[in-house]
XYZ file of C-alpha atoms in Angstrom:
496
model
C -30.094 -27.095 5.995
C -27.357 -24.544 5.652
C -24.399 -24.059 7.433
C -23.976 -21.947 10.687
C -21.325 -19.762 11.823
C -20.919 -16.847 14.117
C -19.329 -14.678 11.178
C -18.941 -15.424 7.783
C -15.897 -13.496 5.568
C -16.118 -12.653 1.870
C -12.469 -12.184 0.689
C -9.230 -13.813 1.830
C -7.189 -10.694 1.916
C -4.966 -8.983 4.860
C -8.517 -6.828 5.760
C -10.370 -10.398 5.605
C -7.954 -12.930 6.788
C -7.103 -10.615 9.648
C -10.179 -10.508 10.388
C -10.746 -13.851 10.752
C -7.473 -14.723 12.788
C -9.111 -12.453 15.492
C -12.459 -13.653 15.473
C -11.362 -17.195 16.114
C -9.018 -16.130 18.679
C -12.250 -14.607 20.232
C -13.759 -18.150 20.178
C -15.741 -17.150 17.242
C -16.958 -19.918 14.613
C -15.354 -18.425 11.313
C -15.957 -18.802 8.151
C -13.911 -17.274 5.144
C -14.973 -17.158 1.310
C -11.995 -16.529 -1.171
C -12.970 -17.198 -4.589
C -8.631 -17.177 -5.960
C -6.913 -20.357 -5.746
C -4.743 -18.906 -3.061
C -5.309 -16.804 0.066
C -3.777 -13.542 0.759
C -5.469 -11.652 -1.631
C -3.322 -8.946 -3.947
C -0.808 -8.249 -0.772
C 0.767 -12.080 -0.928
C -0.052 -12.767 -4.458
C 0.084 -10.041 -6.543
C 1.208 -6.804 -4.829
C 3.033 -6.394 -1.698
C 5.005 -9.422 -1.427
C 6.364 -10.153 -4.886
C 6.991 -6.755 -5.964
C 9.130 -6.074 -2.429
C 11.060 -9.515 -3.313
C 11.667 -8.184 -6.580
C 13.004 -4.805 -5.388
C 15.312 -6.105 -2.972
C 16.911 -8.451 -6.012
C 16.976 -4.816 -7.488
C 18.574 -3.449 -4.741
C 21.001 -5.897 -5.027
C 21.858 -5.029 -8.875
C 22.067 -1.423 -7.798
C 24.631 -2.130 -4.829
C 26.772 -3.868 -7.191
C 26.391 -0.965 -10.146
C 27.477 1.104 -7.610
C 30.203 -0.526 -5.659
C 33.617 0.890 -7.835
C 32.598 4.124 -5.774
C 33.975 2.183 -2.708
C 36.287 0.405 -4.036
C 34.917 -2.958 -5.004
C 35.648 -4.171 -8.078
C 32.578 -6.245 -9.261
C 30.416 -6.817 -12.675
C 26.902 -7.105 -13.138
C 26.866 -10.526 -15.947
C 23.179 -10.811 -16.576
C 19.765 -11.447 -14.799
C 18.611 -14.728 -14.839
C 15.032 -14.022 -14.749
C 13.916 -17.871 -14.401
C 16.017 -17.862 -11.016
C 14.383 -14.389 -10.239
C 10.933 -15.522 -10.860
C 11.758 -18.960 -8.741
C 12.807 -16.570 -5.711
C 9.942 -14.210 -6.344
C 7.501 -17.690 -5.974
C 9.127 -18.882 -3.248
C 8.563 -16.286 -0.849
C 4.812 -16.179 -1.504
C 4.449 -19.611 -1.704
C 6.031 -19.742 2.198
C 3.733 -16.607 2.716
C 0.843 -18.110 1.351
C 0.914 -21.663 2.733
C 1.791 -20.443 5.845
C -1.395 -18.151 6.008
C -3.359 -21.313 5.392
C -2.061 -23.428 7.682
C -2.753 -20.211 10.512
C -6.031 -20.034 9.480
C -6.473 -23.962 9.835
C -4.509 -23.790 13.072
C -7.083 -21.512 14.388
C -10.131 -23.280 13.312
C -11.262 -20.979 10.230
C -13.418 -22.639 8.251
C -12.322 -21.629 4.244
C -14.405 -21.897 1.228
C -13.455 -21.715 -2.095
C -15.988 -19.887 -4.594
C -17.735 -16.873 -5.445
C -19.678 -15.417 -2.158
C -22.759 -13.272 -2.005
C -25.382 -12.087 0.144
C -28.639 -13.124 -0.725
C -30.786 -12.554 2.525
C -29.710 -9.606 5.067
C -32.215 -11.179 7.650
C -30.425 -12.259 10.459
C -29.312 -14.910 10.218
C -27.677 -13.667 6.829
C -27.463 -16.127 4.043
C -24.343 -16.399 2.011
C -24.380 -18.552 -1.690
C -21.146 -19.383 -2.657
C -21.401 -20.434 -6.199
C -18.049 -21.932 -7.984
C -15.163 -20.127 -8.976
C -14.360 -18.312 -12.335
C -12.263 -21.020 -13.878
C -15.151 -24.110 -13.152
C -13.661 -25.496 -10.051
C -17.296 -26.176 -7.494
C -17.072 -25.112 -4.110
C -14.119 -26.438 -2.021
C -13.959 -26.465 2.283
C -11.237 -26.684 4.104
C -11.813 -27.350 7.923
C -8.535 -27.496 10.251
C -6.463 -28.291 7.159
C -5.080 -26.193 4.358
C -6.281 -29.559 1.868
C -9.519 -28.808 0.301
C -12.455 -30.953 -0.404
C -14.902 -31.035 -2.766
C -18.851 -30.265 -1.703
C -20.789 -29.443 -5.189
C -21.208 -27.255 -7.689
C -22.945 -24.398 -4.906
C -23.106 -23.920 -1.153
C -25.210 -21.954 0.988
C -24.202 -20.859 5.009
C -25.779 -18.360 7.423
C -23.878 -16.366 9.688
C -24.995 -13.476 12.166
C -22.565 -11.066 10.815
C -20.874 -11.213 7.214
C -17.915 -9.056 6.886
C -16.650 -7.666 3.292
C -13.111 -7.831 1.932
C -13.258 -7.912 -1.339
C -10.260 -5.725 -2.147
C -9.597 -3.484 -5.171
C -8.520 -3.874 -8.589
C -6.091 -1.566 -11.018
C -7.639 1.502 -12.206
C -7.560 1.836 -16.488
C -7.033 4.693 -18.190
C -10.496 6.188 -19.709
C -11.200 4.351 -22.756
C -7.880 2.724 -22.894
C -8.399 -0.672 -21.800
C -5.749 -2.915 -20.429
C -4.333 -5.394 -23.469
C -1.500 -6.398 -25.095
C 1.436 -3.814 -24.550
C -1.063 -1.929 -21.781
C -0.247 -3.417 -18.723
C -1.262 -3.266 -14.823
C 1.026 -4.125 -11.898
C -0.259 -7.827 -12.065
C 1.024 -8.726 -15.319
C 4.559 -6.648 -14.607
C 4.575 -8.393 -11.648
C 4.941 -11.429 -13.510
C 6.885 -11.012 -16.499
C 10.477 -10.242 -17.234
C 11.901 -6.666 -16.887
C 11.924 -4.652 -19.967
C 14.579 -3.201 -21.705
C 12.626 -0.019 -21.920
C 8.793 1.068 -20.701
C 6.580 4.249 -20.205
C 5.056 4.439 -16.706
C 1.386 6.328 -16.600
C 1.002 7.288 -12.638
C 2.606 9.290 -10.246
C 1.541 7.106 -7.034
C 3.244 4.554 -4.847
C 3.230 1.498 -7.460
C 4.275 3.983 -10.079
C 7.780 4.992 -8.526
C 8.379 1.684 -7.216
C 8.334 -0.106 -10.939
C 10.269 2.593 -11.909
C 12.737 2.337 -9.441
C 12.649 -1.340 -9.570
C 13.242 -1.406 -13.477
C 15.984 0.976 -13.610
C 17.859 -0.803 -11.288
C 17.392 -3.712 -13.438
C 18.626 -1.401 -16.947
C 15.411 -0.568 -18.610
C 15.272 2.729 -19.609
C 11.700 4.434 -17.791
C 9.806 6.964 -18.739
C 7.358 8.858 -15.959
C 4.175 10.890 -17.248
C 2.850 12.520 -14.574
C 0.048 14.918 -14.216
C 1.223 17.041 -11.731
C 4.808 18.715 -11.065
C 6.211 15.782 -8.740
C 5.743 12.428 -7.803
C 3.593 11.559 -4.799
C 1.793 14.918 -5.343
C -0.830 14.310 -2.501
C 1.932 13.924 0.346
C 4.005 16.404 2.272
C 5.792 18.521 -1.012
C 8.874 18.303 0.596
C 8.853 14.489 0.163
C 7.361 14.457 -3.504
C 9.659 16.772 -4.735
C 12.662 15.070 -3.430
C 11.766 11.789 -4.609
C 10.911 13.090 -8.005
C 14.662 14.727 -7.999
C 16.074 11.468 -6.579
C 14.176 9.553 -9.334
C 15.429 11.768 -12.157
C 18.831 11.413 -10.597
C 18.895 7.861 -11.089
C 18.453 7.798 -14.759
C 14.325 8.217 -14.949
C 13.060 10.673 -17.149
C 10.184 12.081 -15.327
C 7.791 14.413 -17.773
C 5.909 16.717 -15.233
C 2.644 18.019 -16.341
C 1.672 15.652 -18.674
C -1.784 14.040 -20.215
C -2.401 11.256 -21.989
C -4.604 11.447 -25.118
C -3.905 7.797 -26.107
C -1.839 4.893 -26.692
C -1.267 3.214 -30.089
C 0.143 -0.925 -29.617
C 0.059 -3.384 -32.440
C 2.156 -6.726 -33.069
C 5.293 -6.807 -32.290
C 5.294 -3.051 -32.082
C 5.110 -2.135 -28.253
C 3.021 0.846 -27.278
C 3.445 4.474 -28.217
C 2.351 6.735 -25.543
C 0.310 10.236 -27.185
C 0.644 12.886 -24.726
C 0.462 16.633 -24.414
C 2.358 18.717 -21.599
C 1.387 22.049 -19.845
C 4.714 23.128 -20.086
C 4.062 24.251 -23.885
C 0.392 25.197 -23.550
C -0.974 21.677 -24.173
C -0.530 22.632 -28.135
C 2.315 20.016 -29.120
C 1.509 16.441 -28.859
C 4.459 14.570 -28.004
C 5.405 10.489 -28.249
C 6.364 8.118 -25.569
C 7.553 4.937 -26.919
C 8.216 2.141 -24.683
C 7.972 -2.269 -25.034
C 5.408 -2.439 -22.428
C 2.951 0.787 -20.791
C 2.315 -0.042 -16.948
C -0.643 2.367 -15.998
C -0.771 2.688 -12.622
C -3.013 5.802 -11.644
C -4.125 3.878 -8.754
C -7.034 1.014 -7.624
C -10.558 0.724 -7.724
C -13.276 -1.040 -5.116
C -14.353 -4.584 -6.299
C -17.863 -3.301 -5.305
C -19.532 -3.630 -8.679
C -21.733 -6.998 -7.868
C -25.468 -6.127 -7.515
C -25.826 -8.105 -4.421
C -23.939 -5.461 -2.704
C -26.525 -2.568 -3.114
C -29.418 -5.274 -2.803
C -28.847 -6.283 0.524
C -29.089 -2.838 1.032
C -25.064 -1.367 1.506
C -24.251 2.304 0.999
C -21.930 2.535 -1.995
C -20.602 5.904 -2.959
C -20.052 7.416 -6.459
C -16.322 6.287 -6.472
C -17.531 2.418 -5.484
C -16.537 3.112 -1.771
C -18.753 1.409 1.392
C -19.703 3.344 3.886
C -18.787 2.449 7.094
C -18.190 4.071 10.372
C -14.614 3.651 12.615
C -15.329 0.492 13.401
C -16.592 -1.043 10.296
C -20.378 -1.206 10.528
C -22.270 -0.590 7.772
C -25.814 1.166 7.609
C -27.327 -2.736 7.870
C -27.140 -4.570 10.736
C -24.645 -7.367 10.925
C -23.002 -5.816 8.037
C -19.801 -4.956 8.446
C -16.608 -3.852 5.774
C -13.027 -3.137 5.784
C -9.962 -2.765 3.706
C -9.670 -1.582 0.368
C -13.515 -1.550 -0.535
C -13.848 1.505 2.449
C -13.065 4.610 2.118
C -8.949 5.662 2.547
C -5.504 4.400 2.220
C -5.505 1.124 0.131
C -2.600 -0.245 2.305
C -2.005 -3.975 3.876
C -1.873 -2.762 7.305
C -4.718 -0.452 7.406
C -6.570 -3.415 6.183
C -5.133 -5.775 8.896
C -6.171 -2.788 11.884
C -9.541 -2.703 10.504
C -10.006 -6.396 10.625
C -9.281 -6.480 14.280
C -11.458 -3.495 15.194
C -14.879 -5.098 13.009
C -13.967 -8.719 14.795
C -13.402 -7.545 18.156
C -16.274 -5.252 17.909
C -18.590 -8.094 16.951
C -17.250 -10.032 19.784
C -18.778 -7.587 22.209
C -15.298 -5.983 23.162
C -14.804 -2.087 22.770
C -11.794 -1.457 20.610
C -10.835 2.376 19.255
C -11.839 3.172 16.008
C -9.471 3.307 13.271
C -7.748 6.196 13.504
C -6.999 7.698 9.883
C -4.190 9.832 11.060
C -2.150 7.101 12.423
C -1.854 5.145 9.077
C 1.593 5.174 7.113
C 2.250 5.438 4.066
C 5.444 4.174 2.468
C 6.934 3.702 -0.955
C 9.755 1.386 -1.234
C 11.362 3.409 -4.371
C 15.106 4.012 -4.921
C 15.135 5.930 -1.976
C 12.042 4.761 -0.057
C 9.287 7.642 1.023
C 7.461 7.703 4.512
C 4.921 9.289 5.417
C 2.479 9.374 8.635
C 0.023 11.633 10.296
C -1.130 15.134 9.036
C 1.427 17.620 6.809
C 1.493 21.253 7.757
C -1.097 22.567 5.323
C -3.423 19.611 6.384
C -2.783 20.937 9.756
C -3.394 24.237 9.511
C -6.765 23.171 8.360
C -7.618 21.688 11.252
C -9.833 23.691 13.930
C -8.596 21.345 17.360
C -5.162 22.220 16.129
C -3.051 25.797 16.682
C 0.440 26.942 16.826
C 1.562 24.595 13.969
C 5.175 24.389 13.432
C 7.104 22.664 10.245
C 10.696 21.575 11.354
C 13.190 20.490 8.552
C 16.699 18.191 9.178
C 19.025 18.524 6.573
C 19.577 15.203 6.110
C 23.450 15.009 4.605
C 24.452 16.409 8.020
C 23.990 12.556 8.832
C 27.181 10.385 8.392
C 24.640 6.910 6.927
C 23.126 9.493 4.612
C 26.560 10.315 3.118
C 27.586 6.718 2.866
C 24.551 5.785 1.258
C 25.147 8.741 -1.889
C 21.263 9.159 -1.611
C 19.482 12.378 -1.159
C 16.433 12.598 1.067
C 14.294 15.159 3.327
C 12.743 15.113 6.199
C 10.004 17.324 8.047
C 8.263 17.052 10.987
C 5.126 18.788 11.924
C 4.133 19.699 15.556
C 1.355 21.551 16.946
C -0.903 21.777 20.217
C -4.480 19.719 19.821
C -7.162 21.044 21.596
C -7.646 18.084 24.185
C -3.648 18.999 25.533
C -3.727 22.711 25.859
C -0.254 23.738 26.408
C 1.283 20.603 25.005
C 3.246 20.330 22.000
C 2.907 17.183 20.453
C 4.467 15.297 16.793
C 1.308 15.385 14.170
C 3.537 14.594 11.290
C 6.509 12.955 9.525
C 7.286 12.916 6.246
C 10.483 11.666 4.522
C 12.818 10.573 1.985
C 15.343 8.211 2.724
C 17.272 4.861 2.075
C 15.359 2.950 4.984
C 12.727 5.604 5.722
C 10.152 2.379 5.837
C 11.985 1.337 9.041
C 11.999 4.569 10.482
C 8.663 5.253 9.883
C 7.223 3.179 12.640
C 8.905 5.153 15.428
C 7.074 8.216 13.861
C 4.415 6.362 14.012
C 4.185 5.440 17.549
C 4.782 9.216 18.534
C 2.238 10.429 16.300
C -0.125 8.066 17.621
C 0.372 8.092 21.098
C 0.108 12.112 20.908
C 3.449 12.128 22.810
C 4.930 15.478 24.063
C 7.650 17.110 21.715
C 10.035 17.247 24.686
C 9.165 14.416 25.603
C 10.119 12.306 22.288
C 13.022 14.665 22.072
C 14.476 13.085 25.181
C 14.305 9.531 23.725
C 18.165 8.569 22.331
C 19.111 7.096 19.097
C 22.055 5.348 18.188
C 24.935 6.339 16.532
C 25.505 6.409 13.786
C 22.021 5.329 12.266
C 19.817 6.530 9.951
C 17.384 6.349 13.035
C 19.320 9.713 14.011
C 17.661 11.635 11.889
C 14.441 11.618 13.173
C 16.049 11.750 16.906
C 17.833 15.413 15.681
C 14.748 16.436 13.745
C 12.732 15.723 17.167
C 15.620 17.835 19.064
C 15.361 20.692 16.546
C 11.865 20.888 16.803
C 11.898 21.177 20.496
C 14.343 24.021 20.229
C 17.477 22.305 21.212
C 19.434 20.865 18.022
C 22.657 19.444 18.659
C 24.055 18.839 14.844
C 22.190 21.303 13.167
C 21.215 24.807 13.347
């Protein structure tokens, strides 16, 4: 006789495990599958955690590069890159341990092994089968020490949520190997002394922020005329100026035709660039080639589509705002739906599907509330809809763009960074008469702080005048956004 639970969770990520945290809160009986060794999924192991450790020990090379501007007379010796990669373990390690011992805290039940569906009946059957690298099945109950229960495992639950998470996209008959790397591997390796970046996106301009801090010499091939080239322009083309300013040579318009890599010999990077027609072919040479032109659903497995989910032509699962699927007791977030592949989106999601399966009625996601930010040399914000988006929009009118000028702010002239920021307002149909902040977009040393003030105004739907009123200190980079809010509403006090 199989195992019961309330819910049952494939994938130990932030859209699974936060999931879970909820559920159990809700006095649910949880159980999560994770078939990696760890739990946290890319976020703590692979992705958000290590490479933001790694930055700030970038950051800190780059304060010191830069410190005879004030002054300070100090010397960058070396990187010790076993100390680096100690630091960089440590923090997940604390990250990832602690997430256990939550989940065991709050009575989550946590397998070990490969998880599928293999009767959509309710009750829904879930096999767990053992992991890639021949460990059997392992369950942990109210303790982060696994045991041992067999080579397979079957429980039943009455609703199965999916996390499975995404992968790194390859280039198109360039598979990943040898000098052809993906953020995992440069995530765990030593910085290069020189490397050609394929991608324009988040990951992209943080590796290439991250290793020039750290001396390598980086080369950007984009496909488009900026960086970030799906956000506000504003933003992408300041970053991609701030970028260049920093030492990374940033070819615009550019496509791949292939990559030669041997022993010993690094890759070579075969491209050809609009700027000339597309008739020249030109040569990128670099030790290692990260490609990072973005992630892909792990939605592949045939038990998906047999227990009958709706999986789109780019791998997607459809779901609605609250994470049902077409099949009843179905359910899906994070990076295997539809939208930004981001931690926190995932964790939102997790909390709407568990509290909705509790019987409680929380909003549905709301896609226009999500940030985006890239923690590049400066960072990059963005939340909520850019002009053109809201122009689009038919329960929108009266949109207005606002820009600050951001070196009329005393941080921003200490920091000797450039940056932008814009803010877009507009009336929405359901507060005729009311302006209210739809958008923010910027470009600044710690726009990922500010960010989450925008946030909360775009969210809320607060009145312009209203957020206008609200006072920032002095002097922050927070300012900014609190003249930006004052211009908008017609009444700037530093600017014109």
């Amino acid at each position: 006789m199989s195992e019961a639970f309330d819910i049952a969770i494939i994938g130990g990520g932030p859209g699974g495990y936060s999931t879970a945290l909820r559920a159990a809160e809700l006095g649910k009986r949880v159980a999560m599958i994770e078939r990696d060794a760890t739990l946290g999924g890319t976020c703590l192991n692979r992705g958000c955690i290590p490479s933001k450790a790694l930055i700030s020990a970038t950051h800190a090379i780059d304060s010191i590069r830069h410190a005879g501007e004030l002054g300070i007379s100090a010397t960058i010796n070396g990187i010790d890159y076993g100390t680096l990669h100690d630091y960089k373990k440590r923090i997940v390690d604390t990250m990832t341990q602690g997430l256990a011992g939550l989940l065991a805290h709050r009575g989550v039940t946590v397998f070990r092994g490969v998880a599928s569906i293999t009767g959509a009946a309710r009750p829904i059957t879930v096999h767990i089968a053992a992991s890639a690298d021949g460990q059997g099945v392992q369950r942990s109950v109210r303790s982060d020490v696994p045991e041992d229960i067999g080579p397979s495992y079957d429980i039943t639950a009455q609703d199965v949520v999916l996390a499975m998470g995404s992968a790194p996209r390859q280039l198109p008959d360039e598979p990943f190997r040898g000098a052809i790397i993906d953020s995992t591997r440069a995530m765990s390796m030593a910085m290069p002394h020189n490397a050609v970046i394929i991608g324009a996106g988040a990951i992209a301009a943080e590796f290439a922020s991250m290793w020039n801090a750290a001396g390598c010499k980086v080369t950007m091939l984009i496909r488009k005329d900026r960086v970030l080239s799906g956000w506000d322009r504003r933003a992408g083309v300041t970053l991609t100026r701030e970028l260049k300013r920093h030492g990374i040579d940033v070819i615009d318009r550019s496509t791949v035709t292939h990559i030669d890599t041997g022993v010993n010999m690094g890759a070579l990077v075969h491209y050809t660039s609009a700027k000339d027609g597309g008739s020249t072919e030109h040569i990128a040479e670099g030790e290692f080639v990260l490609v990072a032109i973005g992630r892909d659903p792990l939605t592949s497995d045939g038990w998906i589509r047999d227990a009958g989910v709706t999986v789109d032509d780019h791998g997607f699962i459809t779901t609605d705002g609250y994470g049902r699927t077409p099949v009843a007791g179905i359910w899906a977030v994070g990076d295997i739906t539809e939208g930004h592949a981001l931690a926190h989106r995932a964790f939102e999601q997790g909390i709407i599907a568990a509290e909705s399966i509790a019987g409680l009625d929380p909003k549905p996601l709301d896609e226009d509330t999500i940030p985006q930010i890239v923690f590049s040399n400066p960072e990059a914000a963005s939340v909520g809809l850019t002009a053109t988006d809201a122009k689009q929009r038919d329960d929108l009118s009266d949109i207005k763009e606002t820009v600050y000028p951001m070196m009329s702010n005393a941080r921003m002239m200490m920091s000797d960074s450039g940056g932008s920021l814009s803010l877009v307002s507009g009336i929405r149909a359901q507060q005729p008469g009311v302006r209210v902040v739809l958008g923010v977009h910027m470009v600044a040393p710690v726009a990922s702080d500010i960010i989450a003030e925008a946030e909360q105004l775009v969210g809320n739907h607060t009145p312009l005048s209203d957020a206008a009123r609200l006072i920032h200190p002095h002097p922050t980079f927070s300012e900014t956004l609190g003249e930006t809010l004052l211009k908008a509403d017609d009444r700037p006090l530093h600017t014109r």
